[in-house]
mmCIF file of N, CA and C in Angstrom:
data_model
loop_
_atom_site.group_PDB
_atom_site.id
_atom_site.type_symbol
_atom_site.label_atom_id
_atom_site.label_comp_id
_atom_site.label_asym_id
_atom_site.label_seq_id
_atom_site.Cartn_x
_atom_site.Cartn_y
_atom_site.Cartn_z
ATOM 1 N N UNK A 1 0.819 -1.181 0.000
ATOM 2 C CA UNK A 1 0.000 0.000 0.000
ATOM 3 C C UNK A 1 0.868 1.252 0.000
ATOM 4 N N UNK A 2 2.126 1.210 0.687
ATOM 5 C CA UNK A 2 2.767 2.595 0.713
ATOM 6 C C UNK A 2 3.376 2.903 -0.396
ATOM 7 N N UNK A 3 4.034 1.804 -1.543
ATOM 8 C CA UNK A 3 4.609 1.859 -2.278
ATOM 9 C C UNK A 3 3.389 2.203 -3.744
ATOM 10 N N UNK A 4 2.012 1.788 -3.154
ATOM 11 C CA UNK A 4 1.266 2.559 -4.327
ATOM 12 C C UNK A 4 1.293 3.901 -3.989
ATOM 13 N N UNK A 5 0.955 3.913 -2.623
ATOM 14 C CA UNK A 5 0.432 5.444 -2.085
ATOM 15 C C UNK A 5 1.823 6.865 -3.019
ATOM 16 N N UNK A 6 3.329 6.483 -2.679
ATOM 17 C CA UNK A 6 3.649 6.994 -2.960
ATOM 18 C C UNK A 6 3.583 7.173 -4.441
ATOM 19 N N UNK A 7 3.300 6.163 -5.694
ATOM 20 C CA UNK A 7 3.926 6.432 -6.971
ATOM 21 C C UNK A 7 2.333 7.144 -7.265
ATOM 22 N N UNK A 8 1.249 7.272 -6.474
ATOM 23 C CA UNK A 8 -0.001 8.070 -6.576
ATOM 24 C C UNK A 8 -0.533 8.742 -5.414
ATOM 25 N N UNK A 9 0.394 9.804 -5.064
ATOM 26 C CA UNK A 9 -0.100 10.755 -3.877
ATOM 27 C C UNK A 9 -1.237 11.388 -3.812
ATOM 28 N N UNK A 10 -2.294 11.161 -5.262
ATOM 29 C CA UNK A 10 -3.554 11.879 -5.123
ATOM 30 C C UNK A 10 -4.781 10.737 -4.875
ATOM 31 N N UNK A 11 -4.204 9.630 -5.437
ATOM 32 C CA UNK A 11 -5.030 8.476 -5.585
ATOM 33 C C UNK A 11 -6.063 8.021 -4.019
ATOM 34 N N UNK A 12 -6.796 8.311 -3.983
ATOM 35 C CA UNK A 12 -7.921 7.687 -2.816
ATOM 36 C C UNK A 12 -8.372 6.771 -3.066
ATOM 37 N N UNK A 13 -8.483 5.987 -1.819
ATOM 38 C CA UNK A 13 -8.597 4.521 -1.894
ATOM 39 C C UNK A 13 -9.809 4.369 -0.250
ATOM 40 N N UNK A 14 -10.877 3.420 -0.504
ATOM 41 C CA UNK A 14 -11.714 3.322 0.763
ATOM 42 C C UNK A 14 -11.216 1.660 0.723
ATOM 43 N N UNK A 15 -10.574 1.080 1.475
ATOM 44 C CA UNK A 15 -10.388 -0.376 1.452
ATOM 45 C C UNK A 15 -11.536 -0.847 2.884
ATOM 46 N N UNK A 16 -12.158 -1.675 2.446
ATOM 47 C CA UNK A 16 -12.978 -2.984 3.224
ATOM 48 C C UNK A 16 -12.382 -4.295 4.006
ATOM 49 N N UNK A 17 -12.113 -4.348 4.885
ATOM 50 C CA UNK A 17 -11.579 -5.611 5.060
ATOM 51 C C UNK A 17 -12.791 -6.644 6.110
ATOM 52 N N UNK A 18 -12.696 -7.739 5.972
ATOM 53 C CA UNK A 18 -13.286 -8.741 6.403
ATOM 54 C C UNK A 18 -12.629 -9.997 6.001
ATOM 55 N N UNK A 19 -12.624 -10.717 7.038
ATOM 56 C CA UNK A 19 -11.771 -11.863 7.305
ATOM 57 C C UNK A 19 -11.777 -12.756 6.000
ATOM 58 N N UNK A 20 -12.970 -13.200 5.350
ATOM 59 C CA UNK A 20 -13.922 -13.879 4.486
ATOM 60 C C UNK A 20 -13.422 -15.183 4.331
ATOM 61 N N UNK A 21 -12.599 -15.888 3.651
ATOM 62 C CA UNK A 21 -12.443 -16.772 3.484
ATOM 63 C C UNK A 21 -11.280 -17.062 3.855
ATOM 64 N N UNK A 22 -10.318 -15.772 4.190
ATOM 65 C CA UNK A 22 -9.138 -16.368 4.909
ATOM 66 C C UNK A 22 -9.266 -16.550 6.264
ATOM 67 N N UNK A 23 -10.159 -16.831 7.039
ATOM 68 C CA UNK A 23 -10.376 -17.314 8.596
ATOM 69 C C UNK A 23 -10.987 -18.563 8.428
ATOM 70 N N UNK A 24 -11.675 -18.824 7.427
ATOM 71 C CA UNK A 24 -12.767 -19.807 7.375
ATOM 72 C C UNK A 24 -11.741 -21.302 7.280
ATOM 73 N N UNK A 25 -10.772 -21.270 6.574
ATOM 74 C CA UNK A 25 -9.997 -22.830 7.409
ATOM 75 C C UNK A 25 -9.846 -22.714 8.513
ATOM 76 N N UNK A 26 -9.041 -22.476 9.455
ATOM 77 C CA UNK A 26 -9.524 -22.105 11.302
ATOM 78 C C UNK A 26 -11.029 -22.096 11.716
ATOM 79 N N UNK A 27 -11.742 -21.577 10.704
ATOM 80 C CA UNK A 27 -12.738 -21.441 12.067
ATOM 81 C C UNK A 27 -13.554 -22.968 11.712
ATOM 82 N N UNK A 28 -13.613 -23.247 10.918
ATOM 83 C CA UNK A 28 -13.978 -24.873 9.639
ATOM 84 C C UNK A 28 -13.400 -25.819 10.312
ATOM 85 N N UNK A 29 -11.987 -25.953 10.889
ATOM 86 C CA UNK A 29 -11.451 -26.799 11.581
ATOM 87 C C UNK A 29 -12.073 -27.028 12.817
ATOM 88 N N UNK A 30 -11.968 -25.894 13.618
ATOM 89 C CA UNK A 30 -12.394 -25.838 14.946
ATOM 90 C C UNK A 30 -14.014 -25.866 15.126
ATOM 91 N N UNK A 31 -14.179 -25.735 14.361
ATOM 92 C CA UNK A 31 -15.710 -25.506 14.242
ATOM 93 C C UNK A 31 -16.377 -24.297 15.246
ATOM 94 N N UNK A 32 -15.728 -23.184 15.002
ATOM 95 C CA UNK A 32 -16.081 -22.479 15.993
ATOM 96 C C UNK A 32 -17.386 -21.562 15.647
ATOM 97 N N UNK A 33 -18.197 -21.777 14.901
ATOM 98 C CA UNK A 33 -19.440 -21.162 14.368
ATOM 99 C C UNK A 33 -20.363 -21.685 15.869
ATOM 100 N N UNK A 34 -20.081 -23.174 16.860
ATOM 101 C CA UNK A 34 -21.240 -23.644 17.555
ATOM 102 C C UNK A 34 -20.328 -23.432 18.903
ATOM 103 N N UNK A 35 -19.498 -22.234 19.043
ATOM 104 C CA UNK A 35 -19.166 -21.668 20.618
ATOM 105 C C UNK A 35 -17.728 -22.572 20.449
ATOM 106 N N UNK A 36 -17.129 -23.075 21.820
ATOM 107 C CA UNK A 36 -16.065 -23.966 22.192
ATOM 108 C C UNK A 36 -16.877 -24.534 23.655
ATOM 109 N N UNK A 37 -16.100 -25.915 23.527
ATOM 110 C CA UNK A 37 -16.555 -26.847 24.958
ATOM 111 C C UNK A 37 -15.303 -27.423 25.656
ATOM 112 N N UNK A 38 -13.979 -27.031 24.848
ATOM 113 C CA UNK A 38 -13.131 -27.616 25.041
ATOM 114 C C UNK A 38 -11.845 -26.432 24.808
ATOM 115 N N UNK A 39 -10.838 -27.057 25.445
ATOM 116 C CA UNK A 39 -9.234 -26.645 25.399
ATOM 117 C C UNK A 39 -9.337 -26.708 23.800
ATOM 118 N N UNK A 40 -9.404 -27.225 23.192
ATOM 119 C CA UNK A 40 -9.239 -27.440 21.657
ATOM 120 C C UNK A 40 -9.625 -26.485 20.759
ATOM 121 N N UNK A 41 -11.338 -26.069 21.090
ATOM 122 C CA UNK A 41 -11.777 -25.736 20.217
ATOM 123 C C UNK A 41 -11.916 -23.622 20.719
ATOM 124 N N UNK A 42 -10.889 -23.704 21.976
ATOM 125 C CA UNK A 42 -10.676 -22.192 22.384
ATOM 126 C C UNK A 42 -9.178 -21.835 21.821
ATOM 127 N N UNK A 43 -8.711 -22.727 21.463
ATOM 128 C CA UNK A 43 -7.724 -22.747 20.293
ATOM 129 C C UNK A 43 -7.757 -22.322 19.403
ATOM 130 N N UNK A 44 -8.781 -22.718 18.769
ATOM 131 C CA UNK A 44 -9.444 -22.337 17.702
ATOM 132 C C UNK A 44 -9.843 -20.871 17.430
ATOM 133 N N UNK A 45 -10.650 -20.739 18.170
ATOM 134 C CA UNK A 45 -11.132 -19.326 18.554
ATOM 135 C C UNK A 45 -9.448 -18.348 18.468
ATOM 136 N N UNK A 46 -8.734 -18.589 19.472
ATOM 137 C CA UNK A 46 -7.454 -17.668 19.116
ATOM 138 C C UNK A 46 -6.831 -18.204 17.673
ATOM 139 N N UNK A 47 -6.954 -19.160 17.050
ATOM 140 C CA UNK A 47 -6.502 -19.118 15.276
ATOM 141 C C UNK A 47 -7.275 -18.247 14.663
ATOM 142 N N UNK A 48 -8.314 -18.792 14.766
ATOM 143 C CA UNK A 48 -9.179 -17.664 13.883
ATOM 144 C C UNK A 48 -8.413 -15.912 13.982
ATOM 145 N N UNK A 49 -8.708 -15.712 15.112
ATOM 146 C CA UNK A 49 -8.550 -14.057 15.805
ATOM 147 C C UNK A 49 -7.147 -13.943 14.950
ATOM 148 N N UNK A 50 -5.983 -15.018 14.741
ATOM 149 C CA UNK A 50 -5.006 -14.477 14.485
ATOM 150 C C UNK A 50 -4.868 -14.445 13.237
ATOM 151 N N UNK A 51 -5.724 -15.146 12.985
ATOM 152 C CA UNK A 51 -5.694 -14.758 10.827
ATOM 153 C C UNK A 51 -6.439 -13.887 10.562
ATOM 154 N N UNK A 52 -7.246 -13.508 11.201
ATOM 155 C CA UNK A 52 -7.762 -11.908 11.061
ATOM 156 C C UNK A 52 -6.458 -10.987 11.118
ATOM 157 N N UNK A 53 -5.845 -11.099 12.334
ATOM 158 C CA UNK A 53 -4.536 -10.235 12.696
ATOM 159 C C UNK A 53 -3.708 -10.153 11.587
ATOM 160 N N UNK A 54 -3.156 -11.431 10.818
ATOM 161 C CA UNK A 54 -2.650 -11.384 10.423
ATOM 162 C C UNK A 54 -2.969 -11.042 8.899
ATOM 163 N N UNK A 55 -4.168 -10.917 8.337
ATOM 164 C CA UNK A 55 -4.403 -10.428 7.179
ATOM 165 C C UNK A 55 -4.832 -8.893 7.383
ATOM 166 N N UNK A 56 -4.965 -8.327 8.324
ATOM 167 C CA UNK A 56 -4.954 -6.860 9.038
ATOM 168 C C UNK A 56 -3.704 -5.978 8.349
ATOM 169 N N UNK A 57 -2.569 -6.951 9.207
ATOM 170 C CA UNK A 57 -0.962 -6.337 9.061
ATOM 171 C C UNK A 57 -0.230 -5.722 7.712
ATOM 172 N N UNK A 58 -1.357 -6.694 6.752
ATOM 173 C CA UNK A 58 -1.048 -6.257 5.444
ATOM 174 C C UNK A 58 -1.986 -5.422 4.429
ATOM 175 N N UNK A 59 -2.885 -4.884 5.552
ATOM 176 C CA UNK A 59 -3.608 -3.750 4.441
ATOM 177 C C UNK A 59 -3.128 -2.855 5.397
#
């Protein structure tokens, strides 16, 4: 993004982000759509959170 921003300093941009399909292996695994009952599936829950994070870092 910075390297567009600079070669177009006028250029405006509204970016959207939502997890969409890059959380959905984590959350698909864990099955975390029906809560957690277990050590396992609160695991899960922090994968998910971190592929959000981590597709964050790069917009």
């Amino acid at each position: 993004m910075s390297l567009i921003k600079r070669e177009n300093p006028n250029l405006k941009l509204i970016i959207g982000n939502g997890a969409g399909s890059f959380a959905h292996q984590s959350a698909n695994k864990y099955n975390t759509i029906n809560g957690f009952s277990c050590d396992e599936e609160k695991l899960g829950f922090c994968l998910v959170h971190q592929d959000a994070l981590d597709l964050n870092s790069g917009v």
